[in-house]
PDB file of N, CA and C in Angstrom:
ATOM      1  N   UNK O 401      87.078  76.377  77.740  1.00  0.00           N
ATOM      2  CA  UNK O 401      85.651  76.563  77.520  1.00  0.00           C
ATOM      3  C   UNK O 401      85.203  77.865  78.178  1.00  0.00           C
ATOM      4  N   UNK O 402      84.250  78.925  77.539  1.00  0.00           N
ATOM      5  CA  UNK O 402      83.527  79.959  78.039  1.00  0.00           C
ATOM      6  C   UNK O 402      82.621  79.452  79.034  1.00  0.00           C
ATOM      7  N   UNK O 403      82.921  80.193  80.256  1.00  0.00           N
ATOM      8  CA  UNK O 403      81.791  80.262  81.103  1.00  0.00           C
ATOM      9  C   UNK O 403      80.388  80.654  80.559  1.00  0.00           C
ATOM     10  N   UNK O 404      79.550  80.287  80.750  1.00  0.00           N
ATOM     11  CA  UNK O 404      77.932  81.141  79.905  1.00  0.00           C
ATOM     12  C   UNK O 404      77.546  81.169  81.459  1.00  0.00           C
ATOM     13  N   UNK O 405      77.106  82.797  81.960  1.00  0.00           N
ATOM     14  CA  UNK O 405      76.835  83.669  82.492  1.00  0.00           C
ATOM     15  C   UNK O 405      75.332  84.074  82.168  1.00  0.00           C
ATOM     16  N   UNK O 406      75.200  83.423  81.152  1.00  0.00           N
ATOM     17  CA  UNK O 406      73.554  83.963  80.512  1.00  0.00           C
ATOM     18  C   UNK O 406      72.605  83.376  81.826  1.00  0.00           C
ATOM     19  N   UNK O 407      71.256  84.595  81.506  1.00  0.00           N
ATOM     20  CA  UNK O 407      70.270  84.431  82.468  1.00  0.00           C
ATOM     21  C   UNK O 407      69.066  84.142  81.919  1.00  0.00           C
ATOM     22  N   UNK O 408      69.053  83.908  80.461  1.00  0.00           N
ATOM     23  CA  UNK O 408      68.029  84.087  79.672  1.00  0.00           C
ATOM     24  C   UNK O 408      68.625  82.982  78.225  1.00  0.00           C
ATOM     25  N   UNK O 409      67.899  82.318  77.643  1.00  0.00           N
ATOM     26  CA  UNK O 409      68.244  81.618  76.671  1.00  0.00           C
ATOM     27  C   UNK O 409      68.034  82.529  75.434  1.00  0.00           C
ATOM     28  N   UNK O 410      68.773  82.480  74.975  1.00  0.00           N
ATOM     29  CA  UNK O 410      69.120  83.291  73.148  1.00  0.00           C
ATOM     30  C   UNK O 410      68.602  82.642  72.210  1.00  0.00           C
ATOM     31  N   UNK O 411      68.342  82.888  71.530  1.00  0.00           N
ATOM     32  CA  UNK O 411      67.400  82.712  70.471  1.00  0.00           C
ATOM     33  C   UNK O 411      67.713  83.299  69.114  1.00  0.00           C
ATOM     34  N   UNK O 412      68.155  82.186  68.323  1.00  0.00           N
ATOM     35  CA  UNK O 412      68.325  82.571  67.079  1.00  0.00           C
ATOM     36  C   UNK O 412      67.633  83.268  65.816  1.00  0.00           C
ATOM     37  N   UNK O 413      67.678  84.652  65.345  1.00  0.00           N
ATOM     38  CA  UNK O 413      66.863  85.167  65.032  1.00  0.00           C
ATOM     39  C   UNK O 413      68.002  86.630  63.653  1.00  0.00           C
ATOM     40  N   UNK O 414      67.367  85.781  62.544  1.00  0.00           N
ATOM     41  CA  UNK O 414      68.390  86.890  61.532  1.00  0.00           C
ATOM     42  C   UNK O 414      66.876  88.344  61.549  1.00  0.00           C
ATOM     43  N   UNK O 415      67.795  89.574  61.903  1.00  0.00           N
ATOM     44  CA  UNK O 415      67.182  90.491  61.674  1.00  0.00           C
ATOM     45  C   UNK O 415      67.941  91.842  61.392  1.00  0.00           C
ATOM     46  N   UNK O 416      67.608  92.624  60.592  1.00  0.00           N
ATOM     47  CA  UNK O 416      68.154  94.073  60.130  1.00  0.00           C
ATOM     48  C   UNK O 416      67.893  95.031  61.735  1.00  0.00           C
ATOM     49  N   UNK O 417      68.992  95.382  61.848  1.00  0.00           N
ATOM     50  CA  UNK O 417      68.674  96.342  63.358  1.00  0.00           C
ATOM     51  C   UNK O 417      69.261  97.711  63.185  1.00  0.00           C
ATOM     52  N   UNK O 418      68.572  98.600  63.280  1.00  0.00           N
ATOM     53  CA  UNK O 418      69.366 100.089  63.124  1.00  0.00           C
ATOM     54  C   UNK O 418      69.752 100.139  64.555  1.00  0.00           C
ATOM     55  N   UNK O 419      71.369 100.387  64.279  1.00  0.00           N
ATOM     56  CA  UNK O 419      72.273 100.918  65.388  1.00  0.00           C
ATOM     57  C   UNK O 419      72.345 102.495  65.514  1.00  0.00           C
ATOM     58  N   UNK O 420      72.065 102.861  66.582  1.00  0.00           N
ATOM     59  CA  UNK O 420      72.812 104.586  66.316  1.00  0.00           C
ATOM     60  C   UNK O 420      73.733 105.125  68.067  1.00  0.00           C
ATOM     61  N   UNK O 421      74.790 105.606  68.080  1.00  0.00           N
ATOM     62  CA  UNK O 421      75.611 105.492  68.932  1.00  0.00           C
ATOM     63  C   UNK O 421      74.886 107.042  69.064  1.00  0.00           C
ATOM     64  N   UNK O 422      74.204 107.487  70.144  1.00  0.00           N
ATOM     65  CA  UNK O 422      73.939 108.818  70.549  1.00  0.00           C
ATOM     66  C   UNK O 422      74.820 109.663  70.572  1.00  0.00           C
ATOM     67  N   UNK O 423      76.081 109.481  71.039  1.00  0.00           N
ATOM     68  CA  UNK O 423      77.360 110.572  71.482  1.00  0.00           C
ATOM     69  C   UNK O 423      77.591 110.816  69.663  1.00  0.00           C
ATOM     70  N   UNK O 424      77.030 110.189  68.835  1.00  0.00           N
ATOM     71  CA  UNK O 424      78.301 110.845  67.604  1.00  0.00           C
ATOM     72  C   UNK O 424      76.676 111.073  66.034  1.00  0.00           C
ATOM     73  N   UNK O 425      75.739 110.574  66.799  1.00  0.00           N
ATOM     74  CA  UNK O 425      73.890 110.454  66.449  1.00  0.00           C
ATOM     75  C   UNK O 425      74.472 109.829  64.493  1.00  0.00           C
ATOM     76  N   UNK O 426      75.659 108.696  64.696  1.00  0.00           N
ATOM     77  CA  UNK O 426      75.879 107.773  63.915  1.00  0.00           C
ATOM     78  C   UNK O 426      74.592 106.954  63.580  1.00  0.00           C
ATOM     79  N   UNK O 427      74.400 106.704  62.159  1.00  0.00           N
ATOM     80  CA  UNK O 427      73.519 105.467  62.402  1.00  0.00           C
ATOM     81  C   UNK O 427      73.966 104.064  61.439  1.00  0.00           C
ATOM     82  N   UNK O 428      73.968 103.341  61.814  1.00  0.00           N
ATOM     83  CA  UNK O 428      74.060 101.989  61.060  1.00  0.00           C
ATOM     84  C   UNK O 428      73.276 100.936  61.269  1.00  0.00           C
ATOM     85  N   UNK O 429      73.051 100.174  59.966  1.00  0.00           N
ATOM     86  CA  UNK O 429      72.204  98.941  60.027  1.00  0.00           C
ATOM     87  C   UNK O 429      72.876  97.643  60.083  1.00  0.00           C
ATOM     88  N   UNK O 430      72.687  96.804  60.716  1.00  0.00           N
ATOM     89  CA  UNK O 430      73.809  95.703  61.356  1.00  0.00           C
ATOM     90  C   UNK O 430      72.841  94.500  61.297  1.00  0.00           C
ATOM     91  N   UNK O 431      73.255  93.368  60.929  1.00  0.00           N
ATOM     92  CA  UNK O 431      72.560  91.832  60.993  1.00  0.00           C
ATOM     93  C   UNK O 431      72.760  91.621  62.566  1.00  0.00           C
ATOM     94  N   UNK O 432      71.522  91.277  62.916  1.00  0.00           N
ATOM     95  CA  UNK O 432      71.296  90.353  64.523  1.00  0.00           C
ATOM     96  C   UNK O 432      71.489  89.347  64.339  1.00  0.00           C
ATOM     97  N   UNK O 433      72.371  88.775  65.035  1.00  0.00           N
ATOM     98  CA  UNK O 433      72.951  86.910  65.322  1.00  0.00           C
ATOM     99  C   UNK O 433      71.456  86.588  66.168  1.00  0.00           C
ATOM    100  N   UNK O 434      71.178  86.836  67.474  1.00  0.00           N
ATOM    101  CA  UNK O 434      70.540  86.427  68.389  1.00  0.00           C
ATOM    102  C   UNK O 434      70.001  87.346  68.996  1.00  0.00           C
ATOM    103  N   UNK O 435      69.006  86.689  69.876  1.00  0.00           N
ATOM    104  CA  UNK O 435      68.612  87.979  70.880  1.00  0.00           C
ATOM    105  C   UNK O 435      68.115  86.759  72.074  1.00  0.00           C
ATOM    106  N   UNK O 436      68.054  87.825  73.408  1.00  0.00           N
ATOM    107  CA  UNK O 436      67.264  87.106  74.471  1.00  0.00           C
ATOM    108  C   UNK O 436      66.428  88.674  74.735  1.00  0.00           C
ATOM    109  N   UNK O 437      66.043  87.954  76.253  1.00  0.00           N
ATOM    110  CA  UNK O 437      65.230  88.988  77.187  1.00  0.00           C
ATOM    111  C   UNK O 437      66.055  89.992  77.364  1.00  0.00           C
ATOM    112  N   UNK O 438      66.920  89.803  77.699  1.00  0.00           N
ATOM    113  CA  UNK O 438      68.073  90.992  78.277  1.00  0.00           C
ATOM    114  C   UNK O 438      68.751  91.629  77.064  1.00  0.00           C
ATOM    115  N   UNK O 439      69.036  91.048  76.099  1.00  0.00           N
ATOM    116  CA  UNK O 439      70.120  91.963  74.644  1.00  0.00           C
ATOM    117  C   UNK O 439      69.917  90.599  73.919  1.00  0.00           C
ATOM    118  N   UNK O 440      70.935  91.740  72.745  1.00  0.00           N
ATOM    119  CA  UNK O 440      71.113  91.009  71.548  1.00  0.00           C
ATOM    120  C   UNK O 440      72.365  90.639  71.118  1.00  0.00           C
ATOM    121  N   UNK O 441      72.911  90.311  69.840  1.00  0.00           N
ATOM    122  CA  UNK O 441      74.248  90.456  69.619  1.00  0.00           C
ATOM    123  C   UNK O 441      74.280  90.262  67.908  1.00  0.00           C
ATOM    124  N   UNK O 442      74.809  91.850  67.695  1.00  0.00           N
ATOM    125  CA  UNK O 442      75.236  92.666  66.393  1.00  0.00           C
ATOM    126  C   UNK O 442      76.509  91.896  65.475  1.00  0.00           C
ATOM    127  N   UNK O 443      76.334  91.385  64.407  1.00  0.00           N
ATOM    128  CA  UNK O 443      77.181  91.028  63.529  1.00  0.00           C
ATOM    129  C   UNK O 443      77.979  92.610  62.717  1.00  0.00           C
ATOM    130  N   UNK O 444      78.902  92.679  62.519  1.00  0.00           N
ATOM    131  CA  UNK O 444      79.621  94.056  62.086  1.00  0.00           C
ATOM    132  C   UNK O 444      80.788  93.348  61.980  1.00  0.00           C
ATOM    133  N   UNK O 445      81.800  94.304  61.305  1.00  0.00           N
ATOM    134  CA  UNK O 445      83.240  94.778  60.812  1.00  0.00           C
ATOM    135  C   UNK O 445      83.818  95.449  61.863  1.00  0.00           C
ATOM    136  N   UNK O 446      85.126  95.266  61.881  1.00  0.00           N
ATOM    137  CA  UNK O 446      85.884  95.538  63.349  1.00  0.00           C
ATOM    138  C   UNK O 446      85.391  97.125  63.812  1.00  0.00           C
ATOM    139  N   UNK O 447      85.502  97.813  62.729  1.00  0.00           N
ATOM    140  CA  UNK O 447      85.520  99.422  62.642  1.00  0.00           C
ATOM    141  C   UNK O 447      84.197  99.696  62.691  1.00  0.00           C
ATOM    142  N   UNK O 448      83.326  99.105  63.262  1.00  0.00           N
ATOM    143  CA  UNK O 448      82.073  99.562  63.494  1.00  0.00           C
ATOM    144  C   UNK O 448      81.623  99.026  64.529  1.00  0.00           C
ATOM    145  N   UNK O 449      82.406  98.401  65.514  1.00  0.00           N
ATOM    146  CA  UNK O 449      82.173  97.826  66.772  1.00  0.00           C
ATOM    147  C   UNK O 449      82.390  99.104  67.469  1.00  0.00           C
ATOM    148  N   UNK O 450      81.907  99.554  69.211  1.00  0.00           N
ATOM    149  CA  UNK O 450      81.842 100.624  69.856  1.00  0.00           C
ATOM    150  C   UNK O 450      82.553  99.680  70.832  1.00  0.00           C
ATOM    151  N   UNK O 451      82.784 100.914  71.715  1.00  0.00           N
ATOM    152  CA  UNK O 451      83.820 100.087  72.670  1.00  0.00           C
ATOM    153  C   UNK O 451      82.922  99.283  74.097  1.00  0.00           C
ATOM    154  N   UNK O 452      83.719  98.675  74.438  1.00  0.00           N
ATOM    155  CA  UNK O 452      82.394  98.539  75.792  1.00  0.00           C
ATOM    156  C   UNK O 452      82.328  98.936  76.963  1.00  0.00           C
ATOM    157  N   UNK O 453      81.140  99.457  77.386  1.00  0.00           N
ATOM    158  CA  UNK O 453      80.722 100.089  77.917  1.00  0.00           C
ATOM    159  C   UNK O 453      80.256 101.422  77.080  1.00  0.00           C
ATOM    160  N   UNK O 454      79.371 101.020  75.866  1.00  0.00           N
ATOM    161  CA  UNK O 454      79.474 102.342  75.149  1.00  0.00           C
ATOM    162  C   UNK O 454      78.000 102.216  75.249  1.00  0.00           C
ATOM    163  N   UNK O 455      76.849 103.537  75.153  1.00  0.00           N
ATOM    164  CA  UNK O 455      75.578 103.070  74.947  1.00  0.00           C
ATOM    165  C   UNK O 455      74.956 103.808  73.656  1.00  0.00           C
ATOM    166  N   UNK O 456      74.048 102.484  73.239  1.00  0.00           N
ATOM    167  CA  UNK O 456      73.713 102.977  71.571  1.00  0.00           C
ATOM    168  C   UNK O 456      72.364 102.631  71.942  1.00  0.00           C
ATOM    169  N   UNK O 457      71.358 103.045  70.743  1.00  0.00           N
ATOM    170  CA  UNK O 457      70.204 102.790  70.332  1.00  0.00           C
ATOM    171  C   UNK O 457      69.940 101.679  70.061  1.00  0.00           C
ATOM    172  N   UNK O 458      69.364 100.904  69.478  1.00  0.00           N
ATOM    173  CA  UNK O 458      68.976 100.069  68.636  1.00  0.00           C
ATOM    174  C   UNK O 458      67.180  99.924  68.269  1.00  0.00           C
ATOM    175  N   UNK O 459      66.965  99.279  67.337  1.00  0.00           N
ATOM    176  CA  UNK O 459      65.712  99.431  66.453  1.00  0.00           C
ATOM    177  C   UNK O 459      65.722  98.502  65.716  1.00  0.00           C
ATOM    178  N   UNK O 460      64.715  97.138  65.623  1.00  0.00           N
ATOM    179  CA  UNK O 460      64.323  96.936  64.228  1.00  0.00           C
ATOM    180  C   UNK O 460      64.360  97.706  63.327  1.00  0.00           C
ATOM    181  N   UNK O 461      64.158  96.744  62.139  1.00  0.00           N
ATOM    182  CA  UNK O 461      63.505  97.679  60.818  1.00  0.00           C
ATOM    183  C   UNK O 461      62.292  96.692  60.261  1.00  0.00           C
ATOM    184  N   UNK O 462      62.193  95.467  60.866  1.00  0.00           N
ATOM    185  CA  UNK O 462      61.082  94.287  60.697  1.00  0.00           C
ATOM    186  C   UNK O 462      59.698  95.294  60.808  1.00  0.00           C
ATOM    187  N   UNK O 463      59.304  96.367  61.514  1.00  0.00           N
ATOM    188  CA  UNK O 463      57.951  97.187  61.693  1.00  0.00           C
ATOM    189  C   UNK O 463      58.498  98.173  61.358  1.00  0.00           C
ATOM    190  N   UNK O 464      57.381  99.019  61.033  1.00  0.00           N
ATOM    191  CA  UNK O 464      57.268 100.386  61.138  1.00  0.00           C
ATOM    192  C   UNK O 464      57.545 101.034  62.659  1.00  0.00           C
ATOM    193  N   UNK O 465      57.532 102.305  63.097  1.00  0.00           N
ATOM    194  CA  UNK O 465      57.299 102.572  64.295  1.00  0.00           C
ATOM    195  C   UNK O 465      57.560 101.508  65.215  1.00  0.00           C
ATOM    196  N   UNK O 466      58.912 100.411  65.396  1.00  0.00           N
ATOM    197  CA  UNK O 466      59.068  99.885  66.144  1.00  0.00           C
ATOM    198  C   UNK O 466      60.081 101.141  67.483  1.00  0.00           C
ATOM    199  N   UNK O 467      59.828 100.115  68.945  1.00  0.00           N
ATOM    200  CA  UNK O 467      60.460 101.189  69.929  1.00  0.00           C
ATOM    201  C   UNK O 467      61.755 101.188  69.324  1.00  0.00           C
ATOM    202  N   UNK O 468      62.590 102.583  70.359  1.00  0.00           N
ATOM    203  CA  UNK O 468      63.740 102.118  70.232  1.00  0.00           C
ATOM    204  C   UNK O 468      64.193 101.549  71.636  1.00  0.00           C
ATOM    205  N   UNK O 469      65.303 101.156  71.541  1.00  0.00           N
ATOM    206  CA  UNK O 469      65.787 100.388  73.096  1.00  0.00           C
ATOM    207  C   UNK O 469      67.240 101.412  73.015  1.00  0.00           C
ATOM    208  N   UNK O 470      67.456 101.453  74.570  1.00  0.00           N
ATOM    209  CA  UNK O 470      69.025 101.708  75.041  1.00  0.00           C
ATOM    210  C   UNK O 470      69.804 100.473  75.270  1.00  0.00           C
ATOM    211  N   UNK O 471      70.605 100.438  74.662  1.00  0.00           N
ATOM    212  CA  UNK O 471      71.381  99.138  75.274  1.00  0.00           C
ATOM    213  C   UNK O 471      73.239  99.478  75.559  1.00  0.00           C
ATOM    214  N   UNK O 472      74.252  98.848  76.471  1.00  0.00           N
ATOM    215  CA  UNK O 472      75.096  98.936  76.710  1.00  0.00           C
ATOM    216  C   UNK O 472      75.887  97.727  76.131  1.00  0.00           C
ATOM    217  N   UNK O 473      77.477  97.964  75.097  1.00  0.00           N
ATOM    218  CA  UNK O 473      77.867  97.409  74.713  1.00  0.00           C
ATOM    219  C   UNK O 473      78.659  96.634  76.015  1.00  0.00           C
ATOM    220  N   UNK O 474      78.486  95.262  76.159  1.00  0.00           N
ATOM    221  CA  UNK O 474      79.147  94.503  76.940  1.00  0.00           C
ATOM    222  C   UNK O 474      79.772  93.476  76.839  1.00  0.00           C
ATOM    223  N   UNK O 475      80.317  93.079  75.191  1.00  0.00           N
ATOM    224  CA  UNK O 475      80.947  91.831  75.092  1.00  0.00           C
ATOM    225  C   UNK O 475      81.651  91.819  73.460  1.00  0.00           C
ATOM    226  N   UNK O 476      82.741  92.105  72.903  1.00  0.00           N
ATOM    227  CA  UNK O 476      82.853  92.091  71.439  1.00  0.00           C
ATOM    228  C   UNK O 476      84.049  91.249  71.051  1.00  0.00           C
ATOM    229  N   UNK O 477      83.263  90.025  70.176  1.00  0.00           N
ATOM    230  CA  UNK O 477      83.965  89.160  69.547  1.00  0.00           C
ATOM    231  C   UNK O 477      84.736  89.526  68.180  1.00  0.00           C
ATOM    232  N   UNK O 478      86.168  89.931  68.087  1.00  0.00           N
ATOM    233  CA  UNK O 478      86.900  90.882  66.978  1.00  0.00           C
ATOM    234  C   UNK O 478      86.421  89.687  65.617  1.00  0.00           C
ATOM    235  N   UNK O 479      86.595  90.764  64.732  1.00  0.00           N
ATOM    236  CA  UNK O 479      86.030  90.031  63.573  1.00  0.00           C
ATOM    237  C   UNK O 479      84.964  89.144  62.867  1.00  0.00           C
ATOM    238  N   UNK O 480      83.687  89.665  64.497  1.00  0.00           N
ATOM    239  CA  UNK O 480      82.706  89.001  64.149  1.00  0.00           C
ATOM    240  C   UNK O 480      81.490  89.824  64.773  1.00  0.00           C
ATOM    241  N   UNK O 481      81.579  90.504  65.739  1.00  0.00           N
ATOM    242  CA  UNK O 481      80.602  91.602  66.333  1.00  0.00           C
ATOM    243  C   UNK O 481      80.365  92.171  67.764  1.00  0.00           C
ATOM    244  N   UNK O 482      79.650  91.851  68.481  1.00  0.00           N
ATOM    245  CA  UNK O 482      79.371  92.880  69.378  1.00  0.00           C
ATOM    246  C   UNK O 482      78.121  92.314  70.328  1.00  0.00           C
ATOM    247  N   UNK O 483      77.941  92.346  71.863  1.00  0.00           N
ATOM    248  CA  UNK O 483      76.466  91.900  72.331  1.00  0.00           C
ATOM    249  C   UNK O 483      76.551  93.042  73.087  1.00  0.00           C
ATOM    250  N   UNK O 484      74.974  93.162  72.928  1.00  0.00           N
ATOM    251  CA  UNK O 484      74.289  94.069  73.558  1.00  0.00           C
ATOM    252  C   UNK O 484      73.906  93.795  74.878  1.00  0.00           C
ATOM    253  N   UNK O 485      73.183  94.554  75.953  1.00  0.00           N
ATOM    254  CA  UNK O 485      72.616  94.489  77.154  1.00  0.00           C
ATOM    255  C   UNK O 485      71.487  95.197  77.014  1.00  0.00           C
ATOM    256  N   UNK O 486      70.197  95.499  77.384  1.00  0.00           N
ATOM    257  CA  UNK O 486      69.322  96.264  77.077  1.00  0.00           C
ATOM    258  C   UNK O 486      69.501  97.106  78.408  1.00  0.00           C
ATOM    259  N   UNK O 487      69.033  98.292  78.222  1.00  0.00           N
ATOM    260  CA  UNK O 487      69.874  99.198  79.692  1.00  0.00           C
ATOM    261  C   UNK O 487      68.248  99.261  80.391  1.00  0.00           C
ATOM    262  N   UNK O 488      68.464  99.536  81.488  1.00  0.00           N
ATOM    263  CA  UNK O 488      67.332  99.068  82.267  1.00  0.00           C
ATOM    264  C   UNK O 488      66.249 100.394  81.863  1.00  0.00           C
ATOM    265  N   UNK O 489      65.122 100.506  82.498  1.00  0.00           N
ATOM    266  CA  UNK O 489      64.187 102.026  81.682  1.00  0.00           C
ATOM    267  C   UNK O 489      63.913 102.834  82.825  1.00  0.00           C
TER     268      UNK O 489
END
């Protein structure tokens, strides 16, 4: 069994999220599994997972002019995606 380490309860929530990895100003749009207070976690294809410890953008596309957030890749399940951390401001 996984330890859950979570500090915040997740919350199930399908949403379109623009990814963009700053170091390469990549952008991709990725299905959200979940989100809490602290991050989220990105549904993707192996080859579009970043490594961890990598830091990307992220963005709705649910609004217009939504913020963007920094977040640090910290957890990737192969063949299924990726969780985020939101990086502190």
């Amino acid at each position: 069994m996984i330890d859950n380490k979570r500090r915040h309860p997740r919350l199930k929530h399908r949403a379109k999220i623009k990814m963009t990895v700053p170091a390469s100003a990549q952008g991709v749009v990725l299905d959200m599994r979940d989100f809490s207070e602290t991050g989220l976690f990105l549904l993707c294809a192996n080859e579009l997972i970043p490594p961890i410890g990598a830091l990307v953008e992220v963005q709705t596309t649910e609004f217009d002019d939504a913020p963007i957030q920094t977040a640090i890749v910290v957890r990737v399940e192969p063949d299924v995606g990726f969780g985020l951390e939101f990086a502190p401001r």
